């Protein structure tokens, strides 16, 4: 197949630091290419994913993350570049699947990376009328039963790129974005109750993140709590590998937490709240602990070293692998192409 991939315009693929969506797109593009398919990626200039890319697009602009006009312009340019040269488009933007300028005759599949509730429910209900919609967890799909989801495909990671850590650093870590939904305050409270040092690696870039950090988190950053800022990939995996556990006390129904499978790839168990996709990712008592409140999470953190780090890694290498994720996408793409109106000849086959 000739597969066009449209990434959001704000962060490079792969991301230099923060960027779960972009990390997933990078993994998919690499796996599609490795499976023998042609890939054309539309992403912010400066992306160094090793697949052919559409040239001449604006560079990454994290400071305007989410700006509608940038996404609209990006998708217009993307669809112009992909017209007539691909068999299918996998669009990861919100605006692209709704564009009236989509290339005619080329099927488009989209992935919902965010929630399906609130205003997103209206948007994705419209998108799903003529673009097969991929959900990234069963919980995400269940939150909007009136939105037709074609398939649930969990994210994956190439664990061979992640060193297996020994968890001998004597600390727990929090990794993510500096936002109350992510639970950094709860992570501090849990670590203090469990008497375990905590290292916080988090992005502080947007206004809401800076305000939350300055007013809520910064006053609490004193031994044994350490703030290390936003980290690059190699620093992230070193941090995860040395941790006895990842603290992920999310405070909202997150559709899929990439940080959890990144931690497990490093052999690090996950201590998480019973929110969103967490029960689909973490096997309680095997690859981590799932609990309902700070006190219970603190008690679980004290038991983290009893879990088998090799088992955490194995789960990521098998079910949460990038290869499995790509294979499920390729099967879906082949089905969509095969059922495209007016298509003749033999069906497309996924490698």
C-alpha positions as CSV (number, residue, x, y, z in Angstrom):
1,X,0.0,0.0,0.0
2,X,0.9,3.6,-0.4
3,X,0.1,5.2,2.9
4,X,-0.1,8.9,3.6
5,X,0.3,9.9,7.3
6,X,-0.8,13.4,8.4
7,X,0.6,14.4,11.8
8,X,-0.5,17.5,13.7
9,X,1.5,20.6,12.8
10,X,2.9,21.7,16.2
11,X,5.5,19.1,17.2
12,X,8.1,17.2,15.2
13,X,8.0,13.5,14.4
14,X,9.4,12.0,16.5
15,X,9.1,14.5,19.3
16,X,12.3,16.0,20.7
17,X,10.8,15.9,24.2
18,X,7.0,15.8,25.0
19,X,4.7,14.5,22.3
20,X,2.8,11.2,22.7
21,X,0.8,11.5,19.5
22,X,4.0,12.2,17.5
23,X,5.8,9.2,19.1
24,X,3.0,7.0,18.0
25,X,3.1,8.4,14.5
26,X,6.8,7.8,14.3
27,X,6.5,4.2,15.4
28,X,3.7,3.6,12.9
29,X,5.6,5.1,10.0
30,X,8.7,3.1,10.7
31,X,6.7,-0.2,11.1
32,X,4.7,0.5,7.9
33,X,8.0,1.0,6.0
34,X,9.6,-2.1,7.5
35,X,6.6,-4.1,6.4
36,X,7.3,-3.2,2.8
37,X,4.7,-0.4,2.3
38,X,5.4,3.1,0.8
39,X,5.0,5.9,3.4
40,X,4.7,9.6,2.8
41,X,4.6,11.6,6.0
42,X,3.2,15.1,6.5
43,X,4.7,16.7,9.6
44,X,6.3,19.8,10.9
45,X,9.6,20.8,9.3
46,X,12.5,19.5,11.3
47,X,11.0,16.1,11.7
48,X,13.6,13.4,11.3
49,X,11.4,10.3,11.1
50,X,13.3,8.1,8.5
51,X,10.5,8.0,5.9
52,X,9.8,10.2,2.9
53,X,8.2,13.5,3.9
54,X,6.3,16.3,2.2
55,X,8.7,19.3,2.1
56,X,8.1,23.0,2.6
57,X,5.8,22.8,5.7
58,X,6.2,25.2,8.7
59,X,8.4,24.2,11.5
60,X,7.3,23.0,14.9
61,X,5.6,25.7,17.1
62,X,4.8,24.3,20.5
63,X,3.9,27.8,21.8
64,X,0.7,27.8,19.6
65,X,-0.3,24.2,20.3
66,X,-3.9,23.7,19.3
67,X,-4.3,26.9,17.2
68,X,-7.1,26.1,14.7
69,X,-5.8,28.2,11.8
70,X,-2.4,26.4,11.9
71,X,-4.1,23.0,11.8
72,X,-6.4,24.0,9.0
73,X,-3.6,25.4,6.8
74,X,-1.5,22.3,7.6
75,X,-4.3,19.9,6.5
76,X,-5.0,21.8,3.3
77,X,-1.3,21.6,2.3
78,X,-1.2,17.9,3.4
79,X,-4.2,16.9,1.2
80,X,-2.9,18.8,-1.7
81,X,0.5,16.9,-1.5
82,X,-1.1,13.5,-1.0
83,X,-3.7,13.8,-3.8
84,X,-3.1,11.1,-6.4
85,X,0.0,9.6,-4.8
86,X,-1.3,7.5,-2.0
87,X,-3.9,4.7,-1.6
88,X,-5.0,5.7,1.8
89,X,-4.6,8.6,4.3
90,X,-4.2,8.1,8.0
91,X,-5.0,11.6,9.4
92,X,-4.1,12.4,13.0
93,X,-5.5,15.9,13.0
94,X,-9.0,17.0,14.0
95,X,-9.6,19.4,11.0
96,X,-8.4,17.1,8.2
97,X,-11.2,14.5,8.2
98,X,-13.8,17.3,8.1
99,X,-12.1,19.2,5.2
100,X,-14.2,19.6,2.0
101,X,-10.9,19.7,0.2
102,X,-10.0,16.1,0.9
103,X,-8.5,14.3,-2.1
104,X,-11.4,12.6,-4.0
105,X,-11.2,8.9,-4.4
106,X,-8.7,8.3,-1.6
107,X,-10.1,6.8,1.6
108,X,-9.2,8.5,4.9
109,X,-8.9,6.8,8.3
110,X,-8.5,8.9,11.4
111,X,-7.5,8.2,15.0
112,X,-9.1,10.0,18.0
113,X,-6.2,10.7,20.3
114,X,-8.2,12.8,22.7
115,X,-11.5,12.4,24.5
116,X,-14.8,11.6,22.8
117,X,-16.9,13.6,25.2
118,X,-18.0,17.2,25.3
119,X,-17.6,19.2,22.1
120,X,-15.3,16.4,20.7
121,X,-18.4,14.1,20.7
122,X,-20.1,16.3,18.1
123,X,-17.0,16.6,16.0
124,X,-16.2,12.9,15.9
125,X,-19.8,11.9,15.3
126,X,-19.6,14.0,12.1
127,X,-16.1,12.7,11.2
128,X,-17.2,9.0,11.6
129,X,-20.0,9.5,9.0
130,X,-17.5,9.1,6.2
131,X,-14.1,8.3,7.8
132,X,-13.4,5.1,9.7
133,X,-12.6,6.1,13.2
134,X,-9.9,4.4,15.4
135,X,-10.2,4.6,19.1
136,X,-7.1,4.1,21.3
137,X,-8.9,2.3,24.2
138,X,-12.1,0.5,24.9
139,X,-12.9,3.0,27.6
140,X,-12.5,5.9,25.2
141,X,-15.0,4.3,22.8
142,X,-17.4,3.5,25.6
143,X,-17.6,7.2,26.7
144,X,-19.5,8.0,23.5
145,X,-21.6,5.0,22.3
146,X,-23.4,7.2,19.7
147,X,-20.0,7.8,17.9
148,X,-19.4,4.9,15.6
149,X,-15.9,3.5,16.2
150,X,-14.5,1.2,13.5
151,X,-11.9,-0.4,15.6
152,X,-10.0,0.0,18.9
153,X,-6.3,-0.2,18.5
154,X,-4.1,0.3,21.6
155,X,-0.8,2.2,21.2
156,X,2.5,0.4,21.0
157,X,6.2,1.1,21.5
158,X,9.4,-0.4,20.1
159,X,10.8,-1.8,23.4
160,X,14.2,-2.6,21.7
161,X,14.9,1.2,21.8
162,X,14.3,1.3,25.6
163,X,17.1,0.0,28.0
164,X,15.8,-2.4,30.7
165,X,16.4,-0.6,34.0
166,X,17.1,-2.2,37.3
167,X,15.0,0.1,39.4
168,X,17.9,0.7,41.8
169,X,17.6,4.5,42.0
170,X,15.6,4.4,45.2
171,X,13.0,6.8,43.9
172,X,9.6,6.9,42.2
173,X,9.1,9.2,39.3
174,X,6.3,11.2,37.7
175,X,6.5,11.9,34.0
176,X,4.1,13.9,31.9
177,X,2.7,17.4,31.6
178,X,2.4,20.0,34.4
179,X,-1.4,19.9,34.6
180,X,-3.8,19.1,37.4
181,X,-5.4,16.4,35.2
182,X,-2.1,14.5,35.2
183,X,-1.9,14.4,39.0
184,X,1.6,15.8,39.9
185,X,0.2,17.2,43.2
186,X,-1.2,13.7,44.1
187,X,2.1,12.1,43.1
188,X,3.9,14.4,45.6
189,X,1.4,13.6,48.4
190,X,1.6,9.8,47.6
191,X,5.4,9.7,47.6
192,X,5.5,11.7,50.9
193,X,3.1,9.3,52.6
194,X,5.0,6.3,51.3
195,X,8.3,7.9,52.4
196,X,9.7,7.4,48.9
197,X,11.8,10.1,47.1
198,X,10.1,11.5,44.0
199,X,11.6,12.9,40.8
200,X,9.2,14.9,38.6
201,X,9.9,15.2,34.9
202,X,7.3,17.4,33.3
203,X,6.7,19.9,30.5
204,X,6.0,23.4,31.7
205,X,5.4,25.3,28.4
206,X,1.8,26.6,28.1
207,X,0.4,29.3,30.3
208,X,-1.8,26.9,32.3
209,X,1.2,24.7,32.9
210,X,3.4,27.5,34.1
211,X,0.7,29.0,36.4
212,X,-0.1,25.6,37.9
213,X,3.6,24.9,38.5
214,X,4.4,28.3,40.1
215,X,1.3,28.4,42.4
216,X,0.8,24.7,43.3
217,X,3.8,22.5,42.7
218,X,6.9,24.7,43.1
219,X,6.3,25.5,46.8
220,X,6.2,21.7,47.4
221,X,9.5,20.9,45.6
222,X,11.9,20.3,48.4
223,X,13.7,17.1,49.5
224,X,12.8,14.4,48.9
225,X,10.9,15.8,46.0
226,X,13.0,16.9,43.0
227,X,11.9,18.7,39.8
228,X,14.0,17.8,36.8
229,X,12.1,19.6,34.1
230,X,11.2,18.3,30.6
231,X,13.5,15.5,29.5
232,X,14.7,14.1,26.1
233,X,14.0,10.4,25.2
234,X,17.3,9.0,26.5
235,X,17.0,11.0,29.7
236,X,13.4,9.8,30.1
237,X,14.3,6.1,29.8
238,X,17.2,6.5,32.2
239,X,14.8,8.1,34.7
240,X,12.2,5.5,34.2
241,X,14.7,2.6,34.4
242,X,16.1,3.8,37.7
243,X,12.7,4.3,39.3
244,X,11.2,1.7,41.6
245,X,7.8,2.7,40.1
246,X,6.1,5.2,37.9
247,X,3.5,7.2,39.8
248,X,0.6,8.0,37.4
249,X,-2.2,9.3,39.6
250,X,-4.2,10.7,36.7
251,X,-7.3,12.7,37.6
252,X,-9.2,12.4,34.4
253,X,-10.3,9.5,32.1
254,X,-7.2,9.6,29.9
255,X,-7.9,7.7,26.6
256,X,-4.4,6.2,26.6
257,X,-1.4,6.8,28.8
258,X,1.8,6.3,26.7
259,X,3.9,6.9,29.7
260,X,2.6,3.7,31.2
261,X,3.9,1.5,28.4
262,X,7.1,3.5,28.3
263,X,7.6,2.7,31.9
264,X,6.8,-1.0,31.5
265,X,9.2,-1.2,28.6
266,X,12.0,0.0,31.0
267,X,10.8,-2.7,33.4
268,X,9.2,-0.2,35.8
269,X,5.8,-1.1,37.3
270,X,3.1,1.5,37.2
271,X,1.1,2.8,40.2
272,X,-2.0,4.4,38.8
273,X,-5.5,5.5,39.6
274,X,-8.5,3.6,38.3
275,X,-9.2,6.1,35.5
276,X,-9.7,5.9,31.8
277,X,-7.6,3.4,30.0
278,X,-5.4,2.4,33.0
279,X,-7.1,-0.9,33.6
280,X,-6.5,-1.9,30.0
281,X,-2.8,-1.2,30.2
282,X,-1.8,-2.1,33.8
283,X,-2.5,-5.6,35.1
284,X,-3.1,-5.1,38.8
285,X,-0.6,-7.0,40.9
286,X,1.5,-8.0,37.8
287,X,2.7,-4.9,36.0
288,X,1.7,-2.4,38.6
289,X,-1.1,-1.6,41.0
290,X,-4.4,0.2,40.4
291,X,-6.0,1.9,43.3
292,X,-8.7,4.5,44.1
293,X,-7.1,7.1,46.3
294,X,-3.9,8.5,47.6
295,X,-3.7,6.4,50.8
296,X,-4.2,3.2,48.8
297,X,-1.7,4.3,46.1
298,X,0.9,5.1,48.8
299,X,0.5,1.6,50.2
300,X,0.9,0.2,46.7
301,X,4.0,2.2,46.1
302,X,5.6,0.5,49.1
303,X,5.0,-2.8,47.4
304,X,6.3,-1.9,44.0
305,X,9.6,-3.7,44.4
306,X,7.8,-7.0,44.8
307,X,6.8,-7.0,41.2
308,X,8.7,-8.7,38.4
309,X,10.4,-6.1,36.2
310,X,11.1,-8.6,33.5
311,X,7.4,-9.4,33.3
312,X,6.6,-5.6,32.8
313,X,9.1,-5.6,29.9
314,X,7.7,-8.8,28.4
315,X,4.1,-7.4,28.3
316,X,5.4,-4.4,26.4
317,X,7.4,-6.5,24.0
318,X,4.4,-8.5,23.1
319,X,1.0,-6.9,23.4
320,X,2.1,-3.3,23.5
321,X,4.6,-3.6,20.7
322,X,4.8,-1.2,17.8
323,X,4.7,-4.2,15.5
324,X,1.4,-5.3,16.8
325,X,0.0,-1.8,16.6
326,X,1.1,-1.4,13.0
327,X,-0.2,-4.8,12.0
328,X,-3.7,-4.0,13.3
329,X,-3.6,-0.7,11.4
330,X,-2.5,-2.4,8.1
331,X,-5.3,-4.9,8.3
332,X,-7.8,-2.1,8.7
333,X,-6.3,-0.1,5.9
334,X,-6.5,-3.1,3.6
335,X,-10.2,-3.6,4.4
336,X,-11.0,0.1,3.9
337,X,-9.2,0.2,0.5
338,X,-10.9,-3.0,-0.6
339,X,-14.3,-1.6,0.1
340,X,-13.7,1.8,-1.4
341,X,-16.6,2.6,-3.9
342,X,-15.5,2.0,-7.5
343,X,-12.5,-0.1,-6.6
344,X,-11.7,-2.9,-9.0
345,X,-9.2,-5.7,-9.1
346,X,-7.7,-7.8,-6.4
347,X,-8.0,-6.7,-2.8
348,X,-5.1,-4.9,-1.1
349,X,-3.2,-7.1,1.3
350,X,-1.3,-6.1,4.5
351,X,2.1,-7.5,4.9
